[in-house]
Amino acid sequence: MRELLWKISFGMFLAAVPVSVAHAVIVLGMRKGGSEREGRRLVWLRRAANAAIVAGMAALAGYVATRWVETGHPPFSNIPESLSWMALGFCAVYLVARAHWDFPGMEAGACAGALAILAFSALFKDAAGPLVPALQSNWLVFHVFTCMVSYGAFLAAFCMAVLWLALWRKRESGRLVDRMSYHLMAFGFLLLTIGIISGAVWARQAWGRYWGWDPKETWSLITWFVYGSYLHFRRIASALGVSEERLPAVNAVFAVVGFAFVLFTYLGVSYLLPSLHSYASG
Amino acid sequence: MQNADAAAGRPAKGGAIARALRLLRSVRFALALTALIALACIAGTLVPQGPYDPNEAIARYGRVAGLLIGLLGLHRLYSTAWFLGLLGLFALSTATCTFSRGRPSLRTLGSVVVHASILLITAGAIARGLFGVNGEVALAEGETVKSFTTEDGEVPLGFELRLDDFDIRYYGEPKELLLARLSGDEAPRSIPVEVGSVISLAPDGTSIEVLRRIGDFRIDAEGVVSASDKPLNPAVEVRVRGPEGEFTEWLFARFPGFRGHDRAQRGLELRYVRQKAAIQAFESRVTVLNDQGAVTRQESILVNRPLEIGRYTLFQMDYDPKTEATSVLGVHHDPGIPLVYAGFVLLPLGLAYTFYVRPLLDRKASGDA
C-alpha cells in the first residue's frame, strides 16, 4: 500500500509534466488576445495539470501517513522521509503562489520540482529504522517540518528564477516577478528562522546547549545569512543604483545561490562533514 | 530602513564618532560584515576544530594553507578574538541600525523587533560566555559526588548526587548466533542460540548442543557465575559430539580467538556472535541528597529529559560502553537563557509582522490616501 501510494504520487507528477509543458508552449506561442477556442483549451490544460499535481500531493500525503502508522514514529528520521515533507511543502507553496500569480510555465516548474525531489529520494536506501534516543522528542516534528517546508519554499524560488531566466525575462512584468520571488524567499526565511530556533531549543534539551557551532547548525546560519542579506539588499537596491527592472535578475541570483547553500546545508553537511546530525544521512 | 546616504554607504560628514556611527548604520557595512562572518563560518566547518598540529595541517592542506590555519586560529575559530570581534561588530551594527531610526512607528515595529531580538540573543550568548558554567561528572553505579569537572577544575555542586542505576534499553532482544564451519564447508552455518537445543551438523553424527548462556562470565570459588545482570562478557557453553567423541567448551562473544580446545584439528570452527539491537534509551536514575545526607529528590535523567536542580541542569551525555555501569552527565549553568529565549520568541513574531502585517497597514494607508 505504502509503495503503491508513492508510485501513484510519482506517476501523477510525471503525468502533469507533458500537460503543463503543452500549456506553457501554447500560452507562450499564442498571440495576444488569442481565439476563444485556444482560451478554452488552455483552461482545461491548466486544470488538468493542477489536478494531477494536487492528486500527486494527496497520494504523497497518504504515503507519509501510512509510513507514520507503520513505523510508529513520525517519518522525519532520514533523508527519504524528510524529502517527502520537502515535496509536500514545495507543492503547498506552489498552490498558494498559483492562487496569487499567473505566469506561463508555473505548473511545469511545480511538477518538475516535485518530480525531481521524489526521484532524488528514490536514490537513497529507504530503511525505516527505530528512532535513536536524541530524536525521541516532540520537537522532531516541528523542527524538521518547518525546515523542510522552508526548503520547499526556497526550491520554489529557485524554480521561479529558472523560469524567469528561460521564459519570462522579456515578456512578463518585472515588478510582478519581483513580488513573487520576494514573497517565496521571505516565507522560506520565516520558516527557516523558526526551524533554526526550534532546533536550538531542542539541542538544549538533548545536548545541554542551544548552540554549539556544529556544522549543521553553522551551515543553517550561513544559509540564513544569505537570505537575510537578500532581504536587506532588496531594501537598499534603489540606493545602490539597481533599477526596478533589474530586481528580478537580483532575485534570480539570490534564489539560485541561496538554494545552493540550502542543498549543502541539507545534504552536503550530512555526508561530507562530521556532525551531531549524522543520523540524518541515510 | 534608514536614510539613503547611510544605506548606500556614501561618504559621511562630521567627526570620527559621527563617521563611525554612520558606518555602523550603513546596511552595506552590515552586509559586508555578514559576508565576512559567513566566510569565516565556512572555514570553521571545513577545518576540524581541536588542537593544532602544524605538521599534520601542512600535510593535509599544503604549506601556505596549513600555516594560515594556525596563524588565524581556524582550528578553534569560534573562540578566536578576531571572530568574536566580528560578531561584536555585527551586534554593534545591528544595535546602531535599530536604535538610530528615531521614534518607532507601526511601519518600523517589525524591523525593530527583529533586530532587537537578535541583540537579545547576542546578549544571552555573552552572558553564557561570561557567567555560564559547563562541565561534566562521571558516576559509577552506587557512587556519590559533591562536585563536577570543568576546564578550570572541580566545581562544587551544592548538593550530593548519587547514581542509583544506569540502564541502557534496546529495541528488542540481541541477535545471538553460533557460526559453525566444518572442514570443507565454504561458508559457516548460522545456528540460533537456544539453551537445550541440539543441532546436527553432519551425517557422521557431528552435532552441537547449547548447554548454558551467561551474560557476564566470571569464574569464582563456586565455578562459573554471571557477575552482573548486564551482558558485559557474554558466553555460551556448548557440547560438541562427533565420531571422535565429545567435548564441552565456552565460547565468548568478546573474545572469539579464545580456544578451550583445538577445534581446527577436529575439523570444526565455532564462533559465538551477539549483535545488539539499536539503542532505545539511556537512563540514569539518580538521588539528590542535601548537606545532612537526607534524600531530597529521586529522578531519572534521559536524553531529551534533563534534570533541573538548583542553578544547574543535568543532561545525559555519555556512558562507559565497557562496563555499561558508568554514566557521564553534563552539568550546565546558563544565566543567559531568559534573554536568548525572549529573542527566540520575538524574532519570528517580528519577521511575520514585517512580511505580512506591515504590507496590510501600507495598503490600508494608501487606500485611505
XYZ file of C-alpha atoms in Angstrom:
651
model
C 0.000 0.000 0.000
C 2.759 2.410 1.064
C 4.839 1.760 -2.049
C 1.758 1.980 -4.260
C 0.912 5.435 -2.893
C 4.460 6.630 -3.584
C 4.271 5.296 -7.148
C 0.877 6.946 -7.701
C 2.331 10.231 -6.463
C 5.342 9.924 -8.759
C 3.069 8.951 -11.672
C 0.797 11.945 -11.111
C 3.682 14.432 -11.103
C 5.111 12.696 -14.180
C 1.748 12.887 -15.971
C 1.493 16.593 -15.136
C 4.774 17.355 -16.955
C 3.617 16.986 -20.625
C 0.275 18.636 -19.878
C 1.836 21.633 -18.152
C 4.592 21.931 -20.768
C 1.934 21.877 -23.530
C 0.059 24.596 -21.645
C 3.187 26.735 -21.340
C 4.140 26.242 -25.013
C 0.679 27.241 -26.234
C 0.486 30.295 -23.961
C 3.953 31.488 -24.920
C 3.248 30.915 -28.612
C -0.239 32.378 -28.602
C -0.704 35.846 -29.917
C -2.092 38.361 -27.519
C -5.871 38.035 -27.216
C -5.951 34.505 -28.728
C -9.089 32.876 -30.082
C -11.899 31.608 -27.869
C -11.052 28.007 -28.773
C -7.433 28.464 -27.697
C -8.626 30.029 -24.440
C -10.916 27.059 -23.626
C -8.168 24.567 -24.402
C -5.782 26.424 -22.109
C -8.186 26.394 -19.183
C -8.590 22.630 -19.468
C -4.878 22.017 -19.842
C -4.077 24.104 -16.818
C -6.824 22.485 -14.774
C -5.611 19.023 -15.772
C -2.022 19.863 -14.788
C -3.063 21.303 -11.434
C -5.414 18.374 -10.761
C -2.522 15.973 -11.353
C -0.286 17.994 -9.014
C -2.961 18.008 -6.281
C -3.544 14.255 -6.773
C 0.222 13.662 -6.546
C 0.294 15.673 -3.327
C -2.643 13.717 -1.876
C -1.004 10.383 -2.699
C 2.270 11.568 -1.181
C 0.444 12.705 1.978
C -1.148 9.241 2.111
C 2.285 7.651 1.744
C 3.661 9.731 4.626
C 0.640 8.949 6.835
C 0.893 5.210 6.107
C 4.570 5.255 6.916
C 3.888 7.114 10.175
C 1.370 4.440 11.219
C 3.600 1.528 10.146
C 6.783 2.711 11.875
C 5.021 4.056 14.961
C 7.017 7.275 14.896
C 6.866 10.491 12.849
C 8.556 9.936 9.466
C 11.247 12.572 9.884
C 14.253 10.450 10.769
C 16.188 10.116 7.498
C 16.748 11.751 4.114
C 13.983 9.995 2.087
C 11.428 10.699 4.814
C 12.358 14.361 5.095
C 12.382 14.702 1.285
C 8.721 13.639 1.237
C 7.940 16.576 3.522
C 10.005 18.875 1.342
C 7.986 17.791 -1.711
C 4.724 18.359 0.156
C 5.899 21.787 1.348
C 7.059 22.700 -2.148
C 3.689 21.759 -3.688
C 1.760 23.610 -0.973
C 3.862 26.733 -1.541
C 3.278 26.402 -5.292
C -0.510 26.159 -4.844
C -0.567 29.303 -2.696
C 1.674 31.122 -5.208
C -0.546 29.899 -8.065
C -3.596 31.385 -6.361
C -1.884 34.808 -6.353
C 0.111 34.918 -9.580
C -0.375 33.671 -13.092
C 2.738 33.150 -15.177
C 3.016 30.631 -18.020
C 5.076 27.599 -17.042
C 4.412 27.740 -13.291
C 2.701 24.344 -13.456
C 5.639 22.897 -15.383
C 8.084 24.235 -12.780
C 5.987 22.812 -9.936
C 5.624 19.274 -11.280
C 9.265 19.187 -12.414
C 10.408 20.309 -8.952
C 8.234 17.749 -7.138
C 9.314 15.033 -9.542
C 12.984 15.899 -9.012
C 12.598 15.623 -5.213
C 10.872 12.225 -5.415
C 13.349 10.889 -7.984
C 16.209 12.048 -5.773
C 14.690 10.403 -2.685
C 14.492 7.115 -4.607
C 18.316 7.096 -4.771
C 18.518 6.533 -1.011
C 18.044 3.278 0.802
C 14.675 3.760 2.422
C 15.132 1.805 5.645
C 12.667 2.921 8.307
C 14.733 2.213 11.408
C 13.843 2.923 15.033
C 14.449 6.401 16.437
C 17.780 6.939 18.196
C 17.448 8.476 21.705
C 18.336 12.010 20.517
C 15.425 12.006 18.041
C 12.819 10.928 20.605
C 11.382 14.374 21.201
C 8.227 16.292 20.404
C 10.488 18.878 18.761
C 11.334 16.415 15.971
C 8.083 17.009 14.071
C 8.088 20.784 14.485
C 11.795 21.304 13.731
C 12.045 19.067 10.664
C 8.646 20.147 9.314
C 9.463 23.880 9.423
C 12.936 23.313 7.947
C 11.628 21.102 5.147
C 8.782 23.456 4.203
C 11.257 26.349 4.197
C 13.489 24.334 1.859
C 10.386 23.732 -0.287
C 9.780 27.496 -0.464
C 13.423 28.121 -1.410
C 13.164 25.430 -4.098
C 10.040 27.184 -5.410
C 12.004 30.464 -5.570
C 14.796 28.606 -7.388
C 12.326 27.152 -9.932
C 10.804 30.573 -10.492
C 14.306 32.014 -11.042
C 14.987 29.357 -13.684
C 11.627 30.061 -15.331
C 12.341 33.793 -15.300
C 15.694 33.228 -16.994
C 14.240 30.810 -19.542
C 10.791 32.200 -20.302
C 9.674 35.357 -18.593
C 12.616 37.716 -18.881
C 11.376 39.538 -21.949
C 7.629 39.198 -21.681
C 6.443 39.340 -18.082
C 6.172 42.294 -15.726
C 9.441 42.578 -13.807
C 7.576 44.083 -10.869
C 5.219 41.102 -10.539
C 8.039 38.569 -10.841
C 9.964 40.527 -8.207
C 6.963 40.446 -5.839
C 6.543 36.693 -6.238
C 10.246 35.906 -5.704
C 10.347 38.174 -2.671
C 7.312 36.504 -1.085
C 8.641 32.989 -1.716
C 12.029 33.775 -0.176
C 10.524 35.790 2.701
C 8.198 32.895 3.572
C 11.102 30.441 3.401
C 13.201 32.781 5.557
C 10.494 32.998 8.236
C 10.150 29.205 8.367
C 13.923 28.695 8.337
C 14.156 31.099 11.302
C 11.538 29.099 13.191
C 13.308 25.875 12.193
C 16.686 27.078 13.494
C 15.130 28.367 16.725
C 13.205 25.147 17.371
C 16.399 23.202 16.679
C 18.259 25.358 19.199
C 15.636 24.811 21.909
C 15.678 21.075 21.179
C 19.502 20.989 21.206
C 19.499 22.460 24.699
C 17.118 19.731 25.846
C 19.093 16.924 24.216
C 22.708 18.078 24.355
C 22.705 20.760 27.021
C 23.373 23.789 24.827
C 21.280 25.697 22.314
C 24.227 26.444 20.029
C 27.445 24.522 19.638
C 28.775 25.508 16.187
C 28.036 22.012 14.927
C 28.475 22.034 11.091
C 24.724 21.573 10.515
C 23.907 24.474 12.835
C 26.623 26.635 11.320
C 25.562 25.995 7.728
C 21.923 26.696 8.652
C 23.114 30.048 9.994
C 25.117 30.709 6.813
C 22.005 29.952 4.709
C 20.010 32.267 6.985
C 22.627 34.985 6.388
C 22.342 34.532 2.601
C 18.565 35.002 2.523
C 18.739 37.710 5.221
C 21.249 39.546 3.027
C 18.833 39.255 0.097
C 16.000 40.820 2.115
C 18.267 43.710 3.164
C 19.805 44.134 -0.281
C 16.349 44.402 -1.792
C 15.565 47.298 0.534
C 18.630 49.316 -0.404
C 18.686 48.278 -4.066
C 17.473 51.645 -5.338
C 20.039 53.486 -3.172
C 22.708 51.288 -4.757
C 21.508 52.179 -8.227
C 19.706 48.917 -9.008
C 16.653 49.795 -11.085
C 13.268 48.142 -10.646
C 13.704 46.377 -13.998
C 16.888 44.722 -12.777
C 15.403 43.488 -9.490
C 14.178 40.169 -10.987
C 17.776 39.453 -12.050
C 18.986 40.159 -8.488
C 16.201 37.895 -7.165
C 17.235 35.149 -9.572
C 20.879 35.343 -8.469
C 19.947 35.166 -4.774
C 17.379 32.395 -5.386
C 19.942 30.232 -7.219
C 22.884 30.948 -4.878
C 20.673 30.638 -1.804
C 19.344 27.273 -2.924
C 22.909 26.028 -3.446
C 23.513 26.849 0.237
C 20.265 25.080 1.177
C 21.410 21.965 -0.672
C 24.787 21.959 1.035
C 23.211 22.521 4.459
C 20.723 19.723 3.884
C 22.838 17.137 2.059
C 26.458 18.263 1.905
C 26.850 18.605 5.664
C 25.148 15.250 6.288
C 27.611 13.392 4.063
C 30.795 15.458 3.924
C 31.249 16.966 7.367
C 31.317 15.190 10.753
C 28.236 16.376 12.620
C 25.976 15.593 15.556
C 23.252 15.497 12.897
C 24.865 12.500 11.165
C 21.801 10.325 11.919
C 20.080 12.366 9.191
C 22.310 10.894 6.482
C 20.519 7.833 5.324
C 15.363 51.105 6.755
C 17.356 54.368 7.251
C 18.345 57.389 5.234
C 19.673 56.927 1.734
C 23.227 58.160 2.484
C 23.740 55.670 5.253
C 22.003 52.916 3.340
C 24.201 53.315 0.320
C 27.325 53.792 2.443
C 28.162 57.188 0.934
C 30.994 59.262 2.476
C 29.852 60.578 5.823
C 30.098 64.114 7.143
C 31.181 65.152 10.652
C 33.710 63.929 13.236
C 35.195 60.491 13.789
C 32.382 59.328 16.090
C 29.745 60.568 13.696
C 31.541 58.816 10.838
C 31.773 55.606 12.836
C 28.082 55.826 13.683
C 27.193 56.378 10.043
C 29.306 53.421 9.059
C 27.643 51.234 11.679
C 24.235 52.425 10.477
C 25.072 51.520 6.910
C 23.302 48.434 5.612
C 26.116 47.982 3.101
C 28.577 47.718 6.003
C 26.269 45.238 7.776
C 26.056 43.148 4.596
C 29.862 43.155 4.235
C 30.181 42.040 7.871
C 27.613 39.290 7.299
C 29.583 38.061 4.291
C 32.819 38.032 6.319
C 31.199 36.117 9.195
C 29.672 33.640 6.742
C 33.071 33.069 5.088
C 34.712 32.546 8.477
C 31.956 30.091 9.457
C 32.509 28.134 6.244
C 36.222 27.886 7.084
C 35.316 26.795 10.620
C 33.243 23.892 9.333
C 35.876 22.774 6.821
C 38.798 22.833 9.269
C 38.371 20.280 12.090
C 38.011 22.117 15.406
C 40.522 20.996 18.013
C 44.240 21.025 18.786
C 46.549 22.350 16.045
C 49.413 20.221 14.767
C 51.395 22.236 12.162
C 52.919 19.140 10.521
C 49.546 17.462 10.149
C 47.935 20.679 8.876
C 50.703 21.200 6.277
C 50.476 17.557 5.176
C 46.726 17.872 4.807
C 46.227 21.346 3.347
C 49.630 22.302 1.920
C 52.249 24.618 3.402
C 50.553 28.002 2.949
C 47.035 26.904 3.956
C 48.363 24.762 6.808
C 50.330 27.645 8.338
C 47.465 30.079 7.720
C 45.139 27.843 9.727
C 47.455 28.095 12.720
C 48.037 31.827 12.240
C 44.327 32.685 12.065
C 43.370 30.075 14.642
C 40.884 28.441 12.249
C 41.216 25.191 14.245
C 39.478 26.962 17.169
C 37.695 29.585 15.116
C 34.648 30.185 17.289
C 36.733 31.312 20.260
C 39.313 33.413 18.406
C 39.431 37.119 19.262
C 39.003 38.234 15.639
C 35.894 36.091 15.079
C 34.337 37.219 18.370
C 35.282 40.771 17.358
C 33.409 40.332 14.059
C 30.352 39.076 15.953
C 30.641 42.028 18.365
C 30.864 44.473 15.457
C 27.836 42.835 13.875
C 25.889 43.239 17.138
C 27.011 46.868 17.341
C 25.926 47.472 13.758
C 22.552 45.826 14.460
C 22.116 47.928 17.619
C 23.010 51.162 15.817
C 20.637 50.362 12.949
C 17.863 49.504 15.416
C 18.107 52.455 17.763
C 19.051 55.268 15.405
C 15.823 55.407 13.460
C 14.019 57.885 15.610
C 10.674 57.076 17.166
C 9.426 53.605 16.293
C 6.183 53.562 14.365
C 3.802 50.838 13.252
C 5.707 50.765 9.951
C 9.067 50.100 11.575
C 7.825 47.999 14.502
C 8.543 44.633 12.882
C 12.053 45.596 11.849
C 12.839 46.990 15.318
C 11.543 43.815 16.989
C 13.590 41.587 14.645
C 16.825 43.479 15.253
C 16.165 43.847 18.984
C 15.572 40.085 19.262
C 18.945 39.430 17.583
C 20.502 41.717 20.200
C 18.707 39.832 22.991
C 20.067 36.530 21.683
C 23.552 38.056 21.445
C 23.281 39.439 24.995
C 22.224 35.983 26.218
C 25.179 34.394 24.455
C 27.545 36.934 26.041
C 26.035 36.174 29.473
C 26.644 32.478 28.841
C 30.227 33.150 27.811
C 30.957 35.345 30.844
C 28.982 33.717 33.639
C 27.979 30.279 32.321
C 29.415 27.028 33.627
C 29.918 23.915 31.509
C 31.191 20.711 32.999
C 30.578 17.037 33.411
C 30.601 14.340 36.008
C 31.233 10.614 35.527
C 29.368 8.473 38.037
C 29.624 4.730 38.561
C 26.537 2.961 39.854
C 26.291 3.480 43.629
C 28.809 6.348 43.582
C 28.068 9.709 45.201
C 29.684 13.032 44.191
C 29.623 16.571 45.528
C 31.379 18.309 42.626
C 31.834 18.204 38.860
C 34.720 18.850 36.478
C 35.129 21.927 34.271
C 38.045 23.230 32.187
C 39.006 25.341 35.209
C 38.927 22.442 37.664
C 36.492 20.989 40.187
C 33.359 22.991 40.992
C 31.054 22.155 43.943
C 27.506 21.166 43.016
C 25.972 22.488 46.224
C 24.310 19.111 46.845
C 25.216 15.436 46.730
C 24.374 13.355 43.703
C 24.224 9.560 43.729
C 23.810 7.324 40.680
C 21.478 4.528 41.801
C 21.296 2.778 38.464
C 22.305 3.263 34.839
C 20.237 1.432 32.299
C 20.501 1.034 28.533
C 17.313 -0.085 26.835
C 17.308 -1.665 23.390
C 14.739 -2.076 20.640
C 14.245 -5.806 21.151
C 16.491 -8.644 22.205
C 20.012 -9.094 20.855
C 20.533 -11.464 17.942
C 22.624 -14.399 19.137
C 24.152 -16.895 16.724
C 26.657 -19.723 16.660
C 28.663 -19.795 13.440
C 29.842 -23.376 12.787
C 32.074 -24.375 9.889
C 33.188 -27.939 9.234
C 36.350 -28.512 7.232
C 35.380 -28.446 3.570
C 32.464 -26.019 4.078
C 32.707 -22.808 2.070
C 30.612 -20.696 4.413
C 29.801 -21.114 8.109
C 26.361 -22.294 9.152
C 24.301 -19.986 11.399
C 22.696 -21.635 14.406
C 20.347 -19.706 16.729
C 21.440 -19.880 20.369
C 18.732 -21.718 22.296
C 19.671 -23.441 25.533
C 18.902 -27.173 25.305
C 18.716 -27.310 21.523
C 20.762 -29.945 19.677
C 21.697 -29.231 16.074
C 23.029 -31.884 13.717
C 25.965 -30.600 11.700
C 26.937 -33.595 9.535
C 25.676 -37.073 8.552
C 28.559 -38.661 10.509
C 26.748 -37.745 13.734
C 28.548 -34.491 14.461
C 26.179 -32.291 16.483
C 26.262 -29.308 18.774
C 24.199 -28.691 21.912
C 23.874 -25.357 23.722
C 24.189 -26.046 27.462
C 24.310 -22.631 29.176
C 24.295 -18.947 28.405
C 25.915 -16.395 30.750
C 25.641 -12.584 30.427
C 28.728 -11.529 32.407
C 31.076 -14.526 32.556
C 33.224 -14.897 35.694
C 34.808 -17.838 37.498
C 34.841 -17.767 41.284
C 35.056 -20.363 44.038
C 31.619 -21.702 43.113
C 32.537 -22.064 39.466
C 31.092 -20.148 36.513
C 28.709 -17.342 37.503
C 27.306 -14.178 35.967
C 28.980 -11.259 37.735
C 26.112 -8.886 36.913
C 22.801 -8.761 35.128
C 24.421 -6.866 32.245
C 25.792 -8.505 29.095
C 29.365 -7.358 29.710
C 31.073 -10.646 28.889
C 28.524 -12.844 27.116
C 29.441 -16.523 26.813
C 27.749 -19.819 25.900
C 28.727 -23.322 26.901
C 28.343 -25.888 24.130
C 28.777 -29.645 23.868
C 30.083 -31.000 20.574
C 29.584 -34.670 19.725
C 31.323 -36.423 16.833
C 32.828 -39.682 15.628
C 35.919 -38.991 17.742
C 33.962 -38.478 20.950
C 32.579 -35.358 22.652
C 33.820 -32.271 24.442
C 32.319 -29.180 26.067
C 33.690 -25.674 25.949
C 32.895 -21.976 26.478
C 32.622 -19.569 23.551
C 32.963 -15.830 24.213
C 31.341 -13.140 22.092
C 34.016 -10.586 23.032
C 36.968 -12.980 22.722
C 36.378 -15.045 19.578
C 40.042 -16.076 19.479
C 39.915 -17.797 22.884
C 40.167 -21.585 22.427
C 39.382 -24.148 25.073
C 40.025 -26.997 22.628
C 41.952 -27.284 19.405
C 38.847 -27.424 17.283
C 40.669 -26.982 13.993
C 42.174 -30.409 14.459
C 38.708 -31.811 14.920
C 37.659 -30.167 11.689
C 35.206 -27.751 13.307
C 35.405 -23.978 13.724
C 32.953 -22.345 16.109
C 32.159 -18.700 16.863
C 29.615 -17.083 19.150
C 28.219 -13.822 17.722
C 25.999 -11.447 19.684
C 24.535 -8.465 17.785
C 22.788 -5.933 19.955
C 19.575 -4.275 18.780
C 19.542 -0.489 18.286
C 19.655 1.555 21.494
C 16.277 2.914 22.538
C 17.213 4.899 25.646
C 19.891 5.720 28.191
C 18.535 6.261 31.683
C 20.434 7.439 34.753
C 18.414 7.045 37.950
C 19.826 9.464 40.494
C 19.199 10.508 44.081
C 19.829 14.060 45.256
C 20.882 14.482 48.876
C 21.240 17.665 50.935
C 24.145 18.669 53.214
C 22.803 16.492 56.014
C 22.668 13.467 53.726
C 18.856 13.440 53.586
C 17.233 12.432 50.290
C 15.542 15.413 48.645
C 14.777 14.052 45.168
C 14.884 10.829 43.202
C 14.733 11.349 39.446
C 15.573 9.811 36.097
C 17.736 11.638 33.549
C 17.320 10.654 29.895
C 18.385 12.146 26.574
C 15.801 14.894 25.885
C 14.749 14.822 29.563
C 17.327 16.768 31.584
C 17.065 17.404 35.315
C 16.882 20.990 36.573
C 18.291 21.212 40.065
C 19.392 24.380 41.837
C 21.241 26.558 39.348
C 22.350 23.561 37.300
C 20.807 21.488 34.543
C 21.984 17.872 34.300
C 21.988 16.115 30.917
C 22.528 12.529 29.840
C 25.745 12.994 27.911
C 27.736 9.779 27.597
C 28.454 6.420 29.222
C 31.221 3.862 29.538
C 30.478 1.190 26.916
C 32.888 -1.287 28.546
C 31.096 -1.526 31.868
C 27.691 -0.050 30.942
C 27.622 0.885 34.623
C 29.128 4.379 34.463
C 27.075 7.329 33.273
C 28.537 10.675 32.211
C 26.264 13.624 32.960
C 26.712 17.119 31.540
C 26.345 19.853 34.170
C 25.451 23.273 32.796
C 24.546 26.676 34.171
C 23.459 29.296 31.620
C 22.256 32.648 33.036
C 21.657 33.961 29.509
C 18.772 31.586 28.762
C 15.901 34.038 29.578
C 17.391 36.622 27.204
C 18.030 34.083 24.454
C 14.556 32.571 24.693
C 12.947 36.040 24.711
C 14.833 36.670 21.451
C 13.677 33.300 20.100
C 10.035 34.251 20.707
C 10.300 37.797 19.361
C 12.341 37.085 16.218
C 9.701 35.122 14.237
C 6.960 37.460 15.511
C 8.900 40.466 14.199
C 9.508 38.771 10.852
C 5.843 37.772 10.499
C 4.827 41.357 11.287
C 7.278 42.751 8.721
C 6.297 40.322 5.953
C 2.536 40.080 6.462
C 1.148 42.779 8.794
C 3.049 45.838 7.595
C 2.020 45.405 3.935
C -1.601 45.337 5.116
C -1.051 48.584 7.023
C 0.669 50.111 3.975
C -2.207 49.038 1.743
C -4.729 50.489 4.171
C -2.760 53.748 4.383
C -2.526 54.075 0.600
C -6.244 53.221 0.317
C -7.096 55.945 2.823
C -4.919 58.422 0.954
